[in-house]
Coordinates of C-alpha atoms in Angstrom, one line a residue:
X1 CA -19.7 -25.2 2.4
X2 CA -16.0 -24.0 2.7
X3 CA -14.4 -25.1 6.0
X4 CA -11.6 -22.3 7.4
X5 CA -10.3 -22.5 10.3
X6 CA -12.1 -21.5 13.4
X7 CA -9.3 -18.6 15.2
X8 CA -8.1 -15.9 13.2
X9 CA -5.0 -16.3 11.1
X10 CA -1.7 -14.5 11.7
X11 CA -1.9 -10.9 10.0
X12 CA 1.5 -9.2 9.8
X13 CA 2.1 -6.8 12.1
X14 CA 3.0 -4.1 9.8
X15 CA -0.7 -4.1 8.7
X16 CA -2.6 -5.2 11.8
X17 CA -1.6 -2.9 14.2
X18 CA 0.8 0.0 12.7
X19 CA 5.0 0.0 12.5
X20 CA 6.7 0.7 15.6
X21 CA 8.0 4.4 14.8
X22 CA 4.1 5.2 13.8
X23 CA 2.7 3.7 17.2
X24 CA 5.2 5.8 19.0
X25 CA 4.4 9.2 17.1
X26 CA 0.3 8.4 17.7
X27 CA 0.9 7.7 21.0
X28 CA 3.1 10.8 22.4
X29 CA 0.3 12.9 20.0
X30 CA -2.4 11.8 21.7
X31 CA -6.4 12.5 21.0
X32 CA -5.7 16.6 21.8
X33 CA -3.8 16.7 19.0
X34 CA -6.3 15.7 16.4
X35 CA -8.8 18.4 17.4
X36 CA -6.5 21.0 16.2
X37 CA -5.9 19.7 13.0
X38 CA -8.7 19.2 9.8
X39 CA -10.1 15.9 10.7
X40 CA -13.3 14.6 11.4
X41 CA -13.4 13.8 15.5
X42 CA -14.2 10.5 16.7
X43 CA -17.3 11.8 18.0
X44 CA -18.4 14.1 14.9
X45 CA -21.6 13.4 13.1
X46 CA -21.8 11.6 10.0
X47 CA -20.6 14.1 7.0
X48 CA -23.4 14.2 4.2
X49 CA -21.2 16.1 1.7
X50 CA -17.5 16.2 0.3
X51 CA -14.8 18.4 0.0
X52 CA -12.1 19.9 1.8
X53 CA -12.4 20.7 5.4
X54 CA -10.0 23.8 5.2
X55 CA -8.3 25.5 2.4
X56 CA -5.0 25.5 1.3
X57 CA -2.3 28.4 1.5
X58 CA 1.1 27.8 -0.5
X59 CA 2.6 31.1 1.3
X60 CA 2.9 29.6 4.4
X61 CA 4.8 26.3 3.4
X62 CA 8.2 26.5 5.2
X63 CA 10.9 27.2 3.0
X64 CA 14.1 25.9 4.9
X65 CA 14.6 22.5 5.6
X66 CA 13.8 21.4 9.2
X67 CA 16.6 21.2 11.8
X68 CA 18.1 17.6 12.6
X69 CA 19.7 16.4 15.8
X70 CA 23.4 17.4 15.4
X71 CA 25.8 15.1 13.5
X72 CA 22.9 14.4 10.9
X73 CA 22.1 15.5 7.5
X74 CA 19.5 15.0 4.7
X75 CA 20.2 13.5 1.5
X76 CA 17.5 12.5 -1.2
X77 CA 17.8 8.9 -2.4
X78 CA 18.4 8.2 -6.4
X79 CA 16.9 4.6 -6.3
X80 CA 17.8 4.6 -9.8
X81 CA 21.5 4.5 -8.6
X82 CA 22.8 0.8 -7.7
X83 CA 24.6 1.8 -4.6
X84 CA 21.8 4.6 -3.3
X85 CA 19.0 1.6 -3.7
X86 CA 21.3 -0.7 -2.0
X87 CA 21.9 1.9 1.3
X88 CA 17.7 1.7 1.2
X89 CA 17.1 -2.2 1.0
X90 CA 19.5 -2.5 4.0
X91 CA 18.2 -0.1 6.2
X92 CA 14.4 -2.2 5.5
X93 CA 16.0 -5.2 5.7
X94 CA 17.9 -4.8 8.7
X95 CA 15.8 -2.2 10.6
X96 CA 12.0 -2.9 9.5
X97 CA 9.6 -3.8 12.2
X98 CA 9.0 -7.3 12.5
X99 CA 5.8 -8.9 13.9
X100 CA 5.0 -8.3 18.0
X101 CA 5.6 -11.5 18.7
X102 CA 9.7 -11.5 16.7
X103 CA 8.3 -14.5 14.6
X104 CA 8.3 -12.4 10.9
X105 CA 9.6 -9.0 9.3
X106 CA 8.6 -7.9 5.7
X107 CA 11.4 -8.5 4.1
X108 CA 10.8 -5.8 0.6
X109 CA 13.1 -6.6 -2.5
X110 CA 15.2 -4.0 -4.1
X111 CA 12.7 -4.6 -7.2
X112 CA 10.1 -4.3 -5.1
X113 CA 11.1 -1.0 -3.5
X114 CA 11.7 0.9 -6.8
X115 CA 8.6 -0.3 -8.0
X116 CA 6.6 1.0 -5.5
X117 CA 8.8 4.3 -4.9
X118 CA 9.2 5.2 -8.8
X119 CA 6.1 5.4 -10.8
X120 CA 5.7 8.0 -13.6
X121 CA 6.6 11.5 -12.1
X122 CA 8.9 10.1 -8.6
X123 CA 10.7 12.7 -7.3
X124 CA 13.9 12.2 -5.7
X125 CA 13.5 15.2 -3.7
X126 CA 10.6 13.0 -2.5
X127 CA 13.0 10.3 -1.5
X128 CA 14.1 11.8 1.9
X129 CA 16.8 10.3 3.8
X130 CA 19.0 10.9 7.1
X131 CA 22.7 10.1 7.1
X132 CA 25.5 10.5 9.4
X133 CA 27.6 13.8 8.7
X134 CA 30.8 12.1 9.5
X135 CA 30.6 8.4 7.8
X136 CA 27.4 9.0 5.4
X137 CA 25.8 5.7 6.5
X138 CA 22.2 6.1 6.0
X139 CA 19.8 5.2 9.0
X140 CA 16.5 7.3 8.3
X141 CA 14.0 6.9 5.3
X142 CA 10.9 8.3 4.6
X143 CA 9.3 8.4 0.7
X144 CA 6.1 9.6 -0.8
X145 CA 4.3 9.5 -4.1
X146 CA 1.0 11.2 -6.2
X147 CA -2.1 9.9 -6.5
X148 CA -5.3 10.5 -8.4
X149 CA -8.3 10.0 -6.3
X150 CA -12.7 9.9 -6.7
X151 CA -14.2 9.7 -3.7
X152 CA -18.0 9.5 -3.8
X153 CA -17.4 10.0 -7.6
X154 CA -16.0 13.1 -6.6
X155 CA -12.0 13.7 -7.7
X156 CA -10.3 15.0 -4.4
X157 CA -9.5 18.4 -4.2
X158 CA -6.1 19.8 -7.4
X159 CA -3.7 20.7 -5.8
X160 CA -3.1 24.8 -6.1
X161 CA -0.1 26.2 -8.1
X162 CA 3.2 26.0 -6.1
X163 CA 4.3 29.1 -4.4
X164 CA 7.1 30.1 -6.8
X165 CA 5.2 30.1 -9.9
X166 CA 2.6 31.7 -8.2
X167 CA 4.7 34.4 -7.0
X168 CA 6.1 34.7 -10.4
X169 CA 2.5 34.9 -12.1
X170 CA 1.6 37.4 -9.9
X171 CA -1.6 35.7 -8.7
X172 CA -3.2 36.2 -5.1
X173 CA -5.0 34.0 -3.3
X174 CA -4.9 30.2 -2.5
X175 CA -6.3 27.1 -4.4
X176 CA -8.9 25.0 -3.2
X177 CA -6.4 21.9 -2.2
X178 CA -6.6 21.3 1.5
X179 CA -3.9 22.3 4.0
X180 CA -0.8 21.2 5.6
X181 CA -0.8 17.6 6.3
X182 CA 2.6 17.4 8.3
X183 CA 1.0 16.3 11.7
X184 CA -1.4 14.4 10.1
X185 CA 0.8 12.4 8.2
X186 CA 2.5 11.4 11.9
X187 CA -1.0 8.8 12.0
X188 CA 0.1 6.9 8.8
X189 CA 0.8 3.4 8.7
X190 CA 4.0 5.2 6.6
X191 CA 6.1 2.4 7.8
X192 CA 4.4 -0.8 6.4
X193 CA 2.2 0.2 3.2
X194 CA 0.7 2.6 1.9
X195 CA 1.7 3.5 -1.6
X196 CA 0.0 5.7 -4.4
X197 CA -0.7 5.3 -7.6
X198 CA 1.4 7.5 -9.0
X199 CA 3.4 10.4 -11.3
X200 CA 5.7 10.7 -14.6
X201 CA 9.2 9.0 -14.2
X202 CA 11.8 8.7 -11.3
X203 CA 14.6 11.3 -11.2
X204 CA 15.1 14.5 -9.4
X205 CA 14.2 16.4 -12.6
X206 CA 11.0 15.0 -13.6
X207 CA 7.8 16.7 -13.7
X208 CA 5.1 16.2 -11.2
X209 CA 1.4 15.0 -13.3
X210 CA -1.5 16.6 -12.1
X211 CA -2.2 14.1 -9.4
X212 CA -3.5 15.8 -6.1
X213 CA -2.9 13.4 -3.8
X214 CA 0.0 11.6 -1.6
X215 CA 0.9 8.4 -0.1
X216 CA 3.3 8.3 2.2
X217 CA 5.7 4.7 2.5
X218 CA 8.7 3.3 4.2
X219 CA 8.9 5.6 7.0
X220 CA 12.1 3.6 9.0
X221 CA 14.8 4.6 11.5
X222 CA 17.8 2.8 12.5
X223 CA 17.0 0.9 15.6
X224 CA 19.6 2.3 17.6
X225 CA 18.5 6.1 17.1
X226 CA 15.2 5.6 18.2
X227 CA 15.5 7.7 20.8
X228 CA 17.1 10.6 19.0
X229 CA 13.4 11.0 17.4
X230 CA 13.8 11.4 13.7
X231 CA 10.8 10.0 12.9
X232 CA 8.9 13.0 13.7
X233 CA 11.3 15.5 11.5
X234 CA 10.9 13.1 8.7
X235 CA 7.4 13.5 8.4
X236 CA 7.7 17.0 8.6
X237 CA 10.5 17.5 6.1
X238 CA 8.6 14.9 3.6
X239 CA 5.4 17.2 4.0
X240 CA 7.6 20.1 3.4
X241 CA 8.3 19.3 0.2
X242 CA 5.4 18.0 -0.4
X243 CA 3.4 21.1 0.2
X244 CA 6.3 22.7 -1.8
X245 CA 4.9 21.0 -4.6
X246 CA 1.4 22.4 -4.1
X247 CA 0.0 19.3 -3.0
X248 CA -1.7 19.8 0.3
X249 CA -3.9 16.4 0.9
X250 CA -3.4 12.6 1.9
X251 CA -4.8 9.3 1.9
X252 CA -3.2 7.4 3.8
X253 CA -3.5 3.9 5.6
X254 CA -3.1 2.6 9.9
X255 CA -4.0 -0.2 12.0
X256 CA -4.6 2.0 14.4
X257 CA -8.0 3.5 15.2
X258 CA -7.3 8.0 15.0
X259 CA -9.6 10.8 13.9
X260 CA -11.9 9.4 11.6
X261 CA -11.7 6.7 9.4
X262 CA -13.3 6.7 5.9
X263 CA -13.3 2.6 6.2
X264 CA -12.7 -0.3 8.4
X265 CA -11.0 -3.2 6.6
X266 CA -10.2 -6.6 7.4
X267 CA -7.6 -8.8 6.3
X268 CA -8.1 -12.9 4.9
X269 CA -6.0 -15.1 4.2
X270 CA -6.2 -18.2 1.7
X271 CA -3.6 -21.4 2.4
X272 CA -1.5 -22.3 -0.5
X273 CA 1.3 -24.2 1.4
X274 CA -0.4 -25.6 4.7
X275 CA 2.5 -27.3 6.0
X276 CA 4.8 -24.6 6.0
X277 CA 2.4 -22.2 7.4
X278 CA 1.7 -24.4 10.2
X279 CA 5.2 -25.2 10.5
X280 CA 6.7 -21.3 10.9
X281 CA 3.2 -20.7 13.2
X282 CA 1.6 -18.3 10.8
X283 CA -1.5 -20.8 11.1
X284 CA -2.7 -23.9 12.9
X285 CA -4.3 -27.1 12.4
X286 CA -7.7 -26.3 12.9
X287 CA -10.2 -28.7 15.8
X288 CA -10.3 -32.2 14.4
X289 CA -8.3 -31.6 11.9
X290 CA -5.0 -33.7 10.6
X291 CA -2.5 -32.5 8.6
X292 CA -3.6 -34.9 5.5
X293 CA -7.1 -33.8 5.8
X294 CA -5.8 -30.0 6.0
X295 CA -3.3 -30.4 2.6
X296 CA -6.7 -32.2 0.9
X297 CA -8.9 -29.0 2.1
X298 CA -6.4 -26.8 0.3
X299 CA -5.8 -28.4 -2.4
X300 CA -5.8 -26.7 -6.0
X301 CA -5.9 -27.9 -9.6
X302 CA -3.1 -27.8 -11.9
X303 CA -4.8 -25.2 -14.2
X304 CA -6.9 -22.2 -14.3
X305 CA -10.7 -22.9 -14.8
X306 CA -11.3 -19.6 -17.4
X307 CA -10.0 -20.5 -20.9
X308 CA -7.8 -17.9 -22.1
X309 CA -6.1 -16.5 -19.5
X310 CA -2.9 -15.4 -20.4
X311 CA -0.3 -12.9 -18.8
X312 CA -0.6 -8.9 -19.3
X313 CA 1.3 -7.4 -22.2
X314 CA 2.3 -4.1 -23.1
X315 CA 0.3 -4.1 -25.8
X316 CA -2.7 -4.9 -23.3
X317 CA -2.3 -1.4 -21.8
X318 CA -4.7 1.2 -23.6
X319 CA -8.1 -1.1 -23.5
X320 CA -7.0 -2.5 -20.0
X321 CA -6.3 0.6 -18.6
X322 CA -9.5 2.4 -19.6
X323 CA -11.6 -1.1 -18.5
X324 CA -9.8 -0.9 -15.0
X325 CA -10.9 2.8 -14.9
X326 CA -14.1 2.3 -15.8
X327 CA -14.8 -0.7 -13.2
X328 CA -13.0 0.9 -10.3
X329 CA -15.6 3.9 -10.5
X330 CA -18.1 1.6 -9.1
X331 CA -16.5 1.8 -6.1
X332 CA -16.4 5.0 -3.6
X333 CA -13.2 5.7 -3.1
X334 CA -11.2 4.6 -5.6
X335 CA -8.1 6.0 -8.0
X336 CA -7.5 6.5 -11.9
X337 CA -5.1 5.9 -13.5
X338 CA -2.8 7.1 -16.8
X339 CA -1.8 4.5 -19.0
X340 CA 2.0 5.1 -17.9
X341 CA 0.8 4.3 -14.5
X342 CA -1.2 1.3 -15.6
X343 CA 1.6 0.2 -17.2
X344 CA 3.8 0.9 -14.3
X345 CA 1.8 -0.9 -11.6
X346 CA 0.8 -3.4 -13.7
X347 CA 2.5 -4.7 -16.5
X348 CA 4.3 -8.1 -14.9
X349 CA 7.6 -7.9 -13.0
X350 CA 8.9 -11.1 -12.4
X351 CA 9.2 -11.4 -8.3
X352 CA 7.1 -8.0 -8.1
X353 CA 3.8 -8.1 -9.4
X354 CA 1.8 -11.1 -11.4
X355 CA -0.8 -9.9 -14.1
X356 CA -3.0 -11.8 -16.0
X357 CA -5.7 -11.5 -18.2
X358 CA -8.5 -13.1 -20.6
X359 CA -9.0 -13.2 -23.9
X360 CA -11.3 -14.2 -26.3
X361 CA -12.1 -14.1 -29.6
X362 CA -15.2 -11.3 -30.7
X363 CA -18.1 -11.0 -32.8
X364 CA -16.2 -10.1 -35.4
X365 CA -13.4 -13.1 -34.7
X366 CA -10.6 -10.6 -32.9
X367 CA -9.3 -11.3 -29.4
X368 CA -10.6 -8.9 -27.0
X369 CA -9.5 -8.9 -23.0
X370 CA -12.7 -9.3 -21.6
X371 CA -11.3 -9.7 -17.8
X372 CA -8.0 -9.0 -16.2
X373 CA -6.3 -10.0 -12.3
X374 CA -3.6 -9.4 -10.7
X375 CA -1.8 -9.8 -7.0
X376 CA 1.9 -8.8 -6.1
X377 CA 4.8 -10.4 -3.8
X378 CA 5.5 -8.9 -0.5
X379 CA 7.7 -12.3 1.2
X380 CA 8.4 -11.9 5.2
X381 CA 12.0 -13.4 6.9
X382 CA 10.8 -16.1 9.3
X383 CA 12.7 -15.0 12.0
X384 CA 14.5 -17.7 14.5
X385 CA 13.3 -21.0 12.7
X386 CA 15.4 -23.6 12.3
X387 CA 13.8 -25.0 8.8
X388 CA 12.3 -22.0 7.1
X389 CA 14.0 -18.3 6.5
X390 CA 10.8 -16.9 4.0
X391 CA 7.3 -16.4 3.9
X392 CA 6.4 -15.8 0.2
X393 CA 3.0 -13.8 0.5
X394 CA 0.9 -12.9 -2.5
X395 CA -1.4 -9.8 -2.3
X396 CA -4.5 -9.4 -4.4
X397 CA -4.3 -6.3 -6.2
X398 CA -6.2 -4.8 -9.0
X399 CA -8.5 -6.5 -11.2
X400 CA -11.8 -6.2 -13.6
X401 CA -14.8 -8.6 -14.7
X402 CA -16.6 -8.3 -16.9
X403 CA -17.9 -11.6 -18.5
X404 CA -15.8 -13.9 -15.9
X405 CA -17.3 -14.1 -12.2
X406 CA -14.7 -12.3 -9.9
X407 CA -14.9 -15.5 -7.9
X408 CA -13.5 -17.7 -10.5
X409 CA -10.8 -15.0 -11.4
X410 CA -9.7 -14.8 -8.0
X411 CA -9.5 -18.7 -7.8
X412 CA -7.7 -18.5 -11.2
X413 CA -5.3 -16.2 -9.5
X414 CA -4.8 -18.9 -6.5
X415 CA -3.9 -21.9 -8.7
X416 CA -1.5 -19.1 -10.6
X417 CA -0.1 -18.0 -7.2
X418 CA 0.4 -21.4 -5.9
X419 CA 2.3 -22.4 -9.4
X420 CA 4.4 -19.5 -8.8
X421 CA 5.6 -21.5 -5.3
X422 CA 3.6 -18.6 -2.9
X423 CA 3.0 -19.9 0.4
X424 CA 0.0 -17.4 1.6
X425 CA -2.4 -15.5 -1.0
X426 CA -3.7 -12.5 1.2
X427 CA -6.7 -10.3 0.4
X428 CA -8.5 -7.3 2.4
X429 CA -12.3 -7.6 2.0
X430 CA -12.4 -4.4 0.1
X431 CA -13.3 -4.5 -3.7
X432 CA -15.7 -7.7 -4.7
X433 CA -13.9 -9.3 -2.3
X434 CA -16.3 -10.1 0.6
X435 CA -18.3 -12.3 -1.7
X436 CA -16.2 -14.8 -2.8
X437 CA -13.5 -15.0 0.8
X438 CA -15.7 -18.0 2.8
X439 CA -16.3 -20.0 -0.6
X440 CA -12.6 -20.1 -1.5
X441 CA -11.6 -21.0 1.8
X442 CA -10.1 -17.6 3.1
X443 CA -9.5 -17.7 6.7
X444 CA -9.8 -14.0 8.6
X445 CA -7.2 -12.3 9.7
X446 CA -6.8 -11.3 13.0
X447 CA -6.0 -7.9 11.7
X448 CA -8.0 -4.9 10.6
X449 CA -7.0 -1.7 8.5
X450 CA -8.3 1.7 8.8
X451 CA -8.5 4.2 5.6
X452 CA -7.9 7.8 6.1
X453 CA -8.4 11.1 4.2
X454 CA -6.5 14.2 5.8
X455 CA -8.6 17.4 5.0
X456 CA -11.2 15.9 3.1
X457 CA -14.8 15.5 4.3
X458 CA -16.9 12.4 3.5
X459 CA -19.7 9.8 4.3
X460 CA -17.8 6.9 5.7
X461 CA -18.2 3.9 3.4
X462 CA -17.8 0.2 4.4
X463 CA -14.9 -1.8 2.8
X464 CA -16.8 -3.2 -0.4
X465 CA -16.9 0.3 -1.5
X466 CA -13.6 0.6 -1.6
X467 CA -11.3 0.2 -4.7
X468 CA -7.9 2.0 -3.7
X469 CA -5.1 -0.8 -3.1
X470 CA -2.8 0.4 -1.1
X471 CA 1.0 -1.7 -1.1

């Protein structure tokens, strides 16, 4: 039987208990605030149906800009510009929470942030930032993105027609969408990871899909205007335009416990580099244990078990895309995806996300993919060490079976992650993932994350029925 180690593993702080400018919101909120607003209570009875909670109402979305403290503007971020993307990656970099203890901060490339902030259909008028009037340094960020979504085989609610064109149309009445969720996106775990799956292509002037969902991501605020409370006018200047856009409904992510969850998830975490994780005190050795005998427990082979594996190609996209679809719909809630989107979240990106896939040869001698896995880089800054100065994480991310075992695909995807010189392969127990974690030596986390739905009624569904990744 697999030996892990007997305490729970470090879990970033970002996803064990919230970012900083999250906790703060949620905690000047308070409980009173969530009865007003189209939630579940802590205390409500189980739901037995789905569907919105309350309607939606384009008429009322605020059509000014909200007021900032004085001596700040907004901007909207072209993170296809060089110097814009730049201004973004600092402000993370220098400004992102790090863990409670000051020992790590996520430290997100300038690949990864465009990956995760321009899918098909990003809007830069989704890209909301805060600079300075007088020196135009930027020191406020808050960005969301579309999703498509089932839940309970259900697709959450389309998102009504926005209030101009349905002012121009002449039409009355309101779609069936949901409604505001600008308070309710103050409860996301905005500033450490949620992200959606996505849109058409980034630039202010592309066209919004038909997705009816949003995630909201990389909520941050210069540390030294805290106190000037921009946080709060961010989320309600994101959801603004959001609702602008006739999207009225969120999914969103916390490790914090608010009104209600949808599911309770908890993060593992698989050794690839022992020494180093001991070393930066992300782990320790475990009772009785040496460090030999630890670097011989974790020890990988050279190669991938399943014949055929191979990374993801372009060409993969249309038959992967539809077999990723089809899978994920075992799951309760769960998202879809177009095969630009596929393509977008998937397709490798060298230092971004890691795809692979198997393939073998059919009945009637052509190579089908039969299987595909995948898992993504998100490295921390080990902060205050005199030896180290990264923590190279992989996350599992989306993947199908078929013919192979999802166990030997995700042990595939170790030996893969560990060639690639990752020092950590983290996984939530969501997906098939609770039934492989113990026998390939995943150690639990010692943190737990909570999945929310803002004006959507549900059952609540425990973590192996979910299939939504979030970043």
């Amino acid at each position: 039987k697999a030996q892990t180690p007997d305490s729970p593993l470090r879990t970033p702080r970002g996803h064990r208990q919230g970012m900083g400018s999250v906790e703060e919101i949620s905690e000047a909120v308070g409980h009173a605030f969530w009865d007003t607003q189209p939630v579940p209570s802590l205390n409500a009875e189980e739901e037995d149906a789905c569907g919105p909670i309350n309607p939606a109402d384009p008429e009322k979305v605020r059509a000014e800009p909200y007021n900032l403290p004085p001596a700040f503007e907004w901007t909207d971020l072209d993170l296809s510009d060089a110097e814009q993307a730049k201004e973004l990656y600092t402000l993370l970099h220098e400004n992102y929470v790090e863990d409670g203890d000051a020992m790590f901060r996520f430290d997100y490339s300038l690949d990864f942030i465009r990956w995760a902030m321009q899918p098909p259909g990003a809007l830069d008028y989704w890209h909301v930032g805060v600079r300075v009037s007088q020196t135009k340094k930027l020191v406020a960020f808050i960005g969301a993105t579309p999703a498509d979504l089932l839940c309970h085989g259900q697709r959450v609610e389309p998102r009504p027609p926005p209030a101009a064109d349905k002012a121009e149309e002449g039409e009355g009445g309101a779609g069936a969408s949901g409604v505001n969720i600008e308070e309710k996106l103050s409860g996301l775990d905005l500033d450490g990871g949620a992200t959606g799956s996505a849109a058409s292509s980034g630039g202010g002037a592309a066209e919004l899909g038909d997705q009816a969902v949003v995630e909201v991501n990389f909520l941050c605020v210069h540390k030294k205007l805290r106190s000037k409370r921009l946080a709060p006018v961010l989320i309600r200047e994101v959801t603004r335009r959001v609702n602008e856009k006739g999207i009225f409904q969120a999914t969103y992510t916390a490790g914090v416990v608010l009104p209600r969850p949808v599911a309770r998830c908890r993060y593992w975490h698989r050794s690839l580099n022992p020494k180093k994780l001991i070393e930066v005190g992300f782990s320790r050795l475990a009772p009785r244990m040496t460090m030999v005998r630890t670097l011989k427990l974790y020890a990988l082979p050279d190669q991938p078990v399943t014949k055929g594996v191979r990374a993801l190609k372009e060409e993969d996209v249309p038959s992967c895309c539809a077999k990723l679809n089809a899978y994920l719909r075992r799951y309760k809630l769960t998202p879809q995806l177009s095969e630009a989107e596929f393509s977008h979240w998937l397709v490798p990106r060298k230092g971004v996300i890691y795809t692979y896939v198997v393939e073998e040869a059919g009945e009637d001698g052509e190579k089908e993919v039969t299987d595909m896995f995948s898992f993504y880089s998100l490295p921390s800054s080990v902060l205050k060490h005199e030896k180290h100065t990264k923590l190279h994480a992989a996350y599992c991310y989306y993947y199908f079976a078929n013919k192979t075992p999802v166990q030997q695909l995700i042990s595939d995807a170790l030996v893969l992650a560990k060639r690639h010189e990752f020092d950590v392969f983290n996984a939530l127990d969501i997906l098939d993932n609770d039934s492989l974690l113990k026998e390939l030596k995943f150690g639990i986390g010692d943190g737990h994350l909570q999945y929310y739905l803002y004006n959507w009624r549900c059952p609540t569904v425990v973590a192996r029925e979910i299939g939504l990744v979030l970043l």
